[in-house]
PDB file of C-alpha atoms in Angstrom:
ATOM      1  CA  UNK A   3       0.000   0.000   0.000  1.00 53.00           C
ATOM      2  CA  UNK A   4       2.939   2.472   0.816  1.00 60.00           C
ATOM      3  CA  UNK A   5       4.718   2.127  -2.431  1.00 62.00           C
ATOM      4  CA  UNK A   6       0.981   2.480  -4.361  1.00 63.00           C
ATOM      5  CA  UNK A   7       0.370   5.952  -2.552  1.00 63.00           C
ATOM      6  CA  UNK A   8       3.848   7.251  -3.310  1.00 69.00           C
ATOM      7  CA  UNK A   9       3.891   6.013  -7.163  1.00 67.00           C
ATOM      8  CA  UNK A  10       0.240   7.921  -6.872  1.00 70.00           C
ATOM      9  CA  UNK A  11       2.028  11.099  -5.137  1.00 74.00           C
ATOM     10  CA  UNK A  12       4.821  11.406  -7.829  1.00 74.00           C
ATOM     11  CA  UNK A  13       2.139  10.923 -10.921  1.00 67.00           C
ATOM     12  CA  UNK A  14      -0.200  13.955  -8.875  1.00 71.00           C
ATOM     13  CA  UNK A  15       3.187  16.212  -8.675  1.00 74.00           C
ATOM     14  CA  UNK A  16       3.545  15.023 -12.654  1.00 63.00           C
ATOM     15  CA  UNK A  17       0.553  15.799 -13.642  1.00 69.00           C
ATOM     16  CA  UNK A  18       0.276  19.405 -11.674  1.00 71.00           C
ATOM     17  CA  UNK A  19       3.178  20.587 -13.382  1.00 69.00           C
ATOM     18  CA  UNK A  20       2.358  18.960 -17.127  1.00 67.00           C
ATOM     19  CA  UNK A  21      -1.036  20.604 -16.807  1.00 71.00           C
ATOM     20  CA  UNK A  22       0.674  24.279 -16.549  1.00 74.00           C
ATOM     21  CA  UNK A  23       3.839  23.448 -19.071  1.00 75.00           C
ATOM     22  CA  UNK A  24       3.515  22.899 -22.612  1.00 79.00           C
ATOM     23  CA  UNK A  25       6.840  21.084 -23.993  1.00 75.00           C
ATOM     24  CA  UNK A  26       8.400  22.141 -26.950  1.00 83.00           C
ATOM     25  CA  UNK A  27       8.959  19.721 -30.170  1.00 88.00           C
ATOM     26  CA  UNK A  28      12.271  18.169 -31.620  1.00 90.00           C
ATOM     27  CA  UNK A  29      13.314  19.857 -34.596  1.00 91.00           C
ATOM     28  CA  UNK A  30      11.986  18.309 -37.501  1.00 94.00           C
ATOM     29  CA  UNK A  31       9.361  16.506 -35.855  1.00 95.00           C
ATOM     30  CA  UNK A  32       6.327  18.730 -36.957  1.00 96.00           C
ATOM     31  CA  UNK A  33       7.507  17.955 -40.739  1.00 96.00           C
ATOM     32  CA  UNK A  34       7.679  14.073 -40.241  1.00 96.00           C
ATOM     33  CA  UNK A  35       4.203  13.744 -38.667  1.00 97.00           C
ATOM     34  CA  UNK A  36       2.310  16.029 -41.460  1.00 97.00           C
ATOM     35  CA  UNK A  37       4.798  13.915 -43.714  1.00 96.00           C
ATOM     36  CA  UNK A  38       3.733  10.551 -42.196  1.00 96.00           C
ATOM     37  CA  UNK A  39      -0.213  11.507 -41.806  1.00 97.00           C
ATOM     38  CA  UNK A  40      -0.435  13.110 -45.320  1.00 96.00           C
ATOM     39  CA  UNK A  41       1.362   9.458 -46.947  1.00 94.00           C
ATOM     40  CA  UNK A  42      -1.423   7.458 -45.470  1.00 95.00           C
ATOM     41  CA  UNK A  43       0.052   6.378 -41.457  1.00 96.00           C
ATOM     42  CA  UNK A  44      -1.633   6.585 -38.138  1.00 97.00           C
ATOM     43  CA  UNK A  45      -0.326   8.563 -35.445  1.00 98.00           C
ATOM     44  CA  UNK A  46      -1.654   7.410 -32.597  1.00 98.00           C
ATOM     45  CA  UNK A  47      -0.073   7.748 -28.636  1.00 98.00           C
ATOM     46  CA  UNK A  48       0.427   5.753 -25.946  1.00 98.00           C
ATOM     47  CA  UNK A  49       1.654   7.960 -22.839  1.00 94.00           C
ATOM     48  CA  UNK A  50       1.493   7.923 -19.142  1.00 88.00           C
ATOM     49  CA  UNK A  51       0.349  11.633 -19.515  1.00 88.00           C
ATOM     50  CA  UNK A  52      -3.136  12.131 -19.943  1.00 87.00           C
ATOM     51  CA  UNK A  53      -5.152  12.667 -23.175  1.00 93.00           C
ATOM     52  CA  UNK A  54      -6.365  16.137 -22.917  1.00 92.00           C
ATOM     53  CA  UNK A  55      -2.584  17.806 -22.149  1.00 91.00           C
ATOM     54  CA  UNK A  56      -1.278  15.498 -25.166  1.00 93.00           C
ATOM     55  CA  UNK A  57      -4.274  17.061 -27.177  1.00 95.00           C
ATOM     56  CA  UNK A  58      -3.169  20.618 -25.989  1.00 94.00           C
ATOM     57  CA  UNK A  59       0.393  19.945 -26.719  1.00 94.00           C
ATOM     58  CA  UNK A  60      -0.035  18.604 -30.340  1.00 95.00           C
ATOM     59  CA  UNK A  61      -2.587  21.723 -31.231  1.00 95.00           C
ATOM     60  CA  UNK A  62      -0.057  24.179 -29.545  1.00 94.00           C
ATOM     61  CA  UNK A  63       2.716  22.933 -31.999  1.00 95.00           C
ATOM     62  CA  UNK A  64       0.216  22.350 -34.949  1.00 96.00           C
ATOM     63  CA  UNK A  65       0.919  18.399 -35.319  1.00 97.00           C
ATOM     64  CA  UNK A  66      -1.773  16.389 -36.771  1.00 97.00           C
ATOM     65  CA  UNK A  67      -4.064  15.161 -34.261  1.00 97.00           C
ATOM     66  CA  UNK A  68      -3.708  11.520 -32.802  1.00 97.00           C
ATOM     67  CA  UNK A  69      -6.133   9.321 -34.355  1.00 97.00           C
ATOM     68  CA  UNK A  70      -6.158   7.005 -30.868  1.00 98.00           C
ATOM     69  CA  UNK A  71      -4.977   8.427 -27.510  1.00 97.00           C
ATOM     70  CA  UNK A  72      -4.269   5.814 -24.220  1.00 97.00           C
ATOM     71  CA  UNK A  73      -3.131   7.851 -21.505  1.00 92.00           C
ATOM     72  CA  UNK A  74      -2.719   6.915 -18.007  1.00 87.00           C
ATOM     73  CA  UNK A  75      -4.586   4.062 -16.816  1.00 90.00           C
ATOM     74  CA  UNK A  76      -5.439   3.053 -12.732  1.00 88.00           C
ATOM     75  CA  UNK A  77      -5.258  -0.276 -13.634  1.00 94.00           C
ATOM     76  CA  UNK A  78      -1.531  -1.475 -14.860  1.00 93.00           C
ATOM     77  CA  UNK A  79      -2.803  -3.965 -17.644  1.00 96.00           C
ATOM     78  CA  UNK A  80      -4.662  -1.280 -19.397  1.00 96.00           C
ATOM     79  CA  UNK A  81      -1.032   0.931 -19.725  1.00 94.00           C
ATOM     80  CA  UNK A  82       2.205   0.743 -20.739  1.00 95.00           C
ATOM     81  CA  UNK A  83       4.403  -1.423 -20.946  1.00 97.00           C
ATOM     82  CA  UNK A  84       1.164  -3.793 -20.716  1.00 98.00           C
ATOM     83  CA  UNK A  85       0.130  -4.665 -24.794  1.00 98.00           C
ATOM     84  CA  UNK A  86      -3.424  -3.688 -24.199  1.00 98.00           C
ATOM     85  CA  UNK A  87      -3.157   0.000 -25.857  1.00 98.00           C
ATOM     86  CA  UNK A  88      -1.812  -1.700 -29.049  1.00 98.00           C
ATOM     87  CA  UNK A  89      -4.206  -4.790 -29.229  1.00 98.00           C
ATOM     88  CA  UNK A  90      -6.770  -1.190 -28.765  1.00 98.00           C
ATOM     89  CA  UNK A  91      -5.211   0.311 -31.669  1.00 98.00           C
ATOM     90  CA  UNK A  92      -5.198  -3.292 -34.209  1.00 98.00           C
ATOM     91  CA  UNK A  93      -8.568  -3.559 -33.514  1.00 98.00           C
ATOM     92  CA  UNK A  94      -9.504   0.135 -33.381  1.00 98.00           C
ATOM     93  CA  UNK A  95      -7.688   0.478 -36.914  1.00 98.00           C
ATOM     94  CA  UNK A  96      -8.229  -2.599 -38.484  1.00 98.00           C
ATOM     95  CA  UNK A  97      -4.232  -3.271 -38.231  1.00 97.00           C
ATOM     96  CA  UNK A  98      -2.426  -6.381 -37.881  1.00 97.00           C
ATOM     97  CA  UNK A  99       0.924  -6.502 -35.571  1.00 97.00           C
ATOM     98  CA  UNK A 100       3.159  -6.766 -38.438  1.00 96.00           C
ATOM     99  CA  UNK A 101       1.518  -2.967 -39.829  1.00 97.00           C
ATOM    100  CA  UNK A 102       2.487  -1.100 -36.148  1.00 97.00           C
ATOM    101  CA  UNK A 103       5.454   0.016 -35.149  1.00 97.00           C
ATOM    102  CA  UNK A 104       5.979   1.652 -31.972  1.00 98.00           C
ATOM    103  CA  UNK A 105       8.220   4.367 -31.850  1.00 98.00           C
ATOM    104  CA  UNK A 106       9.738   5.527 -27.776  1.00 97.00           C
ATOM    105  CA  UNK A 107      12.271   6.832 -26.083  1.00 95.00           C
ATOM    106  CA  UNK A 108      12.562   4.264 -22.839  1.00 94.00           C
ATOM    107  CA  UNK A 109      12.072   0.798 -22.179  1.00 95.00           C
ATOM    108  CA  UNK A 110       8.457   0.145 -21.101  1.00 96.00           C
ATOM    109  CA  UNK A 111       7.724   1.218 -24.854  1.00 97.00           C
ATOM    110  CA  UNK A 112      10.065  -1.525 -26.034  1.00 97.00           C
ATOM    111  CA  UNK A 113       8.432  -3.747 -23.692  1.00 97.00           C
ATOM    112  CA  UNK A 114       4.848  -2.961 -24.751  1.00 98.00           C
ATOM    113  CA  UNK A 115       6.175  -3.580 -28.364  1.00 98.00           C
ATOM    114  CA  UNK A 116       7.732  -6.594 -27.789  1.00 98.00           C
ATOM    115  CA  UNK A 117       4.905  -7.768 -25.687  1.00 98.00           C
ATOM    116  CA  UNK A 118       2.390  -7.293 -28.264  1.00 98.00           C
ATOM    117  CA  UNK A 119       4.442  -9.006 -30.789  1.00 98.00           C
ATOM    118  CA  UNK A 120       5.133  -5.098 -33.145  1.00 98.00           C
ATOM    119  CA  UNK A 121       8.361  -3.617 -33.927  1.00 97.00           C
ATOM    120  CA  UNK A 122      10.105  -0.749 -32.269  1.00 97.00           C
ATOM    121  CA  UNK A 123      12.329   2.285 -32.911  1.00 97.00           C
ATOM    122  CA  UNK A 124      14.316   3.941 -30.225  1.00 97.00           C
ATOM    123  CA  UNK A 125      13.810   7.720 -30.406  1.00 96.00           C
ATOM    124  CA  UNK A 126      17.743   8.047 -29.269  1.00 95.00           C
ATOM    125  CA  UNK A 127      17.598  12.021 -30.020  1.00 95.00           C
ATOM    126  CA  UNK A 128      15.831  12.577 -26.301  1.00 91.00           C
ATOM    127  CA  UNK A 129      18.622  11.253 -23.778  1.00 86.00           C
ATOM    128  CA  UNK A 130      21.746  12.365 -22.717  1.00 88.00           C
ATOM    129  CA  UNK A 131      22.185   9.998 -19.824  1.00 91.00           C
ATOM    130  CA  UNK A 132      24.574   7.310 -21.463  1.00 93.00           C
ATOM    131  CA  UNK A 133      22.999   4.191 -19.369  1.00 94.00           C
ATOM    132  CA  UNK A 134      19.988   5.179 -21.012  1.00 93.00           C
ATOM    133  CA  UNK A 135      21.629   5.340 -24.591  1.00 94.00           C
ATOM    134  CA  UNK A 136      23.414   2.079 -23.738  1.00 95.00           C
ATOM    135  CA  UNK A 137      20.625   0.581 -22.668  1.00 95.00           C
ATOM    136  CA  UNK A 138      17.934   1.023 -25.692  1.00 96.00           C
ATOM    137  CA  UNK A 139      21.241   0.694 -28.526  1.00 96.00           C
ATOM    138  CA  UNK A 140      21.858  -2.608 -26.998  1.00 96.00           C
ATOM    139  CA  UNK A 141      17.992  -3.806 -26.918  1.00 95.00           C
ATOM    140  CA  UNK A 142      16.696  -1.746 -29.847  1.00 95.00           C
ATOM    141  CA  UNK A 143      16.869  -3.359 -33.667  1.00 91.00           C
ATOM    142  CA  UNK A 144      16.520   0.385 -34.615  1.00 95.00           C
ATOM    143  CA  UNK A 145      17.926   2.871 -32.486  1.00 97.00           C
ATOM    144  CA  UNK A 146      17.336   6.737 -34.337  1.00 97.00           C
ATOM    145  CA  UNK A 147      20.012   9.196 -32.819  1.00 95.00           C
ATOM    146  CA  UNK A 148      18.075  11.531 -34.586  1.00 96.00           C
ATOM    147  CA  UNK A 149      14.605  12.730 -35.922  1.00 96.00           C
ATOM    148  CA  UNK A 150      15.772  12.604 -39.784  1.00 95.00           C
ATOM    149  CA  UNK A 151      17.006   9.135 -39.095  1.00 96.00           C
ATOM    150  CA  UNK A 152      13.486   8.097 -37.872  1.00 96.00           C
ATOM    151  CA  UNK A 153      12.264   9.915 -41.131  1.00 95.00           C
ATOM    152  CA  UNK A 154      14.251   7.924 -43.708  1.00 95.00           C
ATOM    153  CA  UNK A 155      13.401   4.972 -41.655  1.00 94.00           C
ATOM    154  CA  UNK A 156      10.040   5.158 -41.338  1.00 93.00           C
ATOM    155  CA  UNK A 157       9.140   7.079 -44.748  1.00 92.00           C
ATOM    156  CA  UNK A 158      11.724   4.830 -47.009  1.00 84.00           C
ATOM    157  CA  UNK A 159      14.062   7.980 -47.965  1.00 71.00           C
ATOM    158  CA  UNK A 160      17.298   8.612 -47.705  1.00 59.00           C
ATOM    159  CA  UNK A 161      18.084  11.027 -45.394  1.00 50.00           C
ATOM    160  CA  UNK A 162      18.609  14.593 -46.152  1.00 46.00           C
TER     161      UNK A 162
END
């Protein structure tokens, strides 16, 4: 019960400050989503923020809208790294495993991936902390240091 009310303290203190700070965008990252969206993908989000502060982030930087939005869940088997959100998606979208990709920056999105049976990119271009780079390199089958890598990865190009 202890550790439950202090994971539940931290996500409150989260969440007070992510509903008063908008974060910026990579570089290049507004171009690769209007890029992805207009050549036919889904953009869709699985996050432990919530879906009305991902909503006010994407229309502050003028990405396309997520299609599907799972945000924090109480119950653990309904958020990541559990698979539910992207068995939610397939079925939402008509997809099969082998048409998703999952794109994150830390483990419990590779876990989620690889639990559901989809591939995975590492965003790399977000960390500094070299365990963390380490880490995702080592477990990763595509690691992007950069947000032009993940567009010539996921839109077949060269990059730029």
């Amino acid at each position: 019960v202890g550790s439950e009310m202090c994971i539940r303290d931290r996500y409150q203190t989260w969440l007070d400050y992510v509903r008063t700070h908008v974060p910026d965008t990579f570089p290049g990252m507004h171009d690769l989503l209007h890029r992805f969206r207009a050549a036919g993908g889904h953009i869709c989000v699985v996050s432990h923020s919530v879906p009305e502060n991902i909503l006010r982030d994407y229309r502050a930087h003028d990405l396309p809208t997520p299609g599907l939005i799972y945000g924090w869940d109480p119950d653990p088997e309904r958020r990541k790294p559990a698979p539910w959100p992207i068995y939610q998606i397939e079925r939402e979208l008509g997809l099969r495993p082998e048409q998703l990709v999952v794109i994150d920056d830390l483990k419990p999105g590779k876990d989620m991936a690889d639990r559901a049976g989809v591939d995975f990119i590492a965003a790399g271009w977000t960390h500094t902390v070299p365990h963390i780079i380490e880490t995702m390199q080592r477990l990763c089958p595509h690691y992007c240091r950069t947000v032009a890598e993940l567009c010539a990865l996921l839109l077949d190009e060269t990059e730029a």
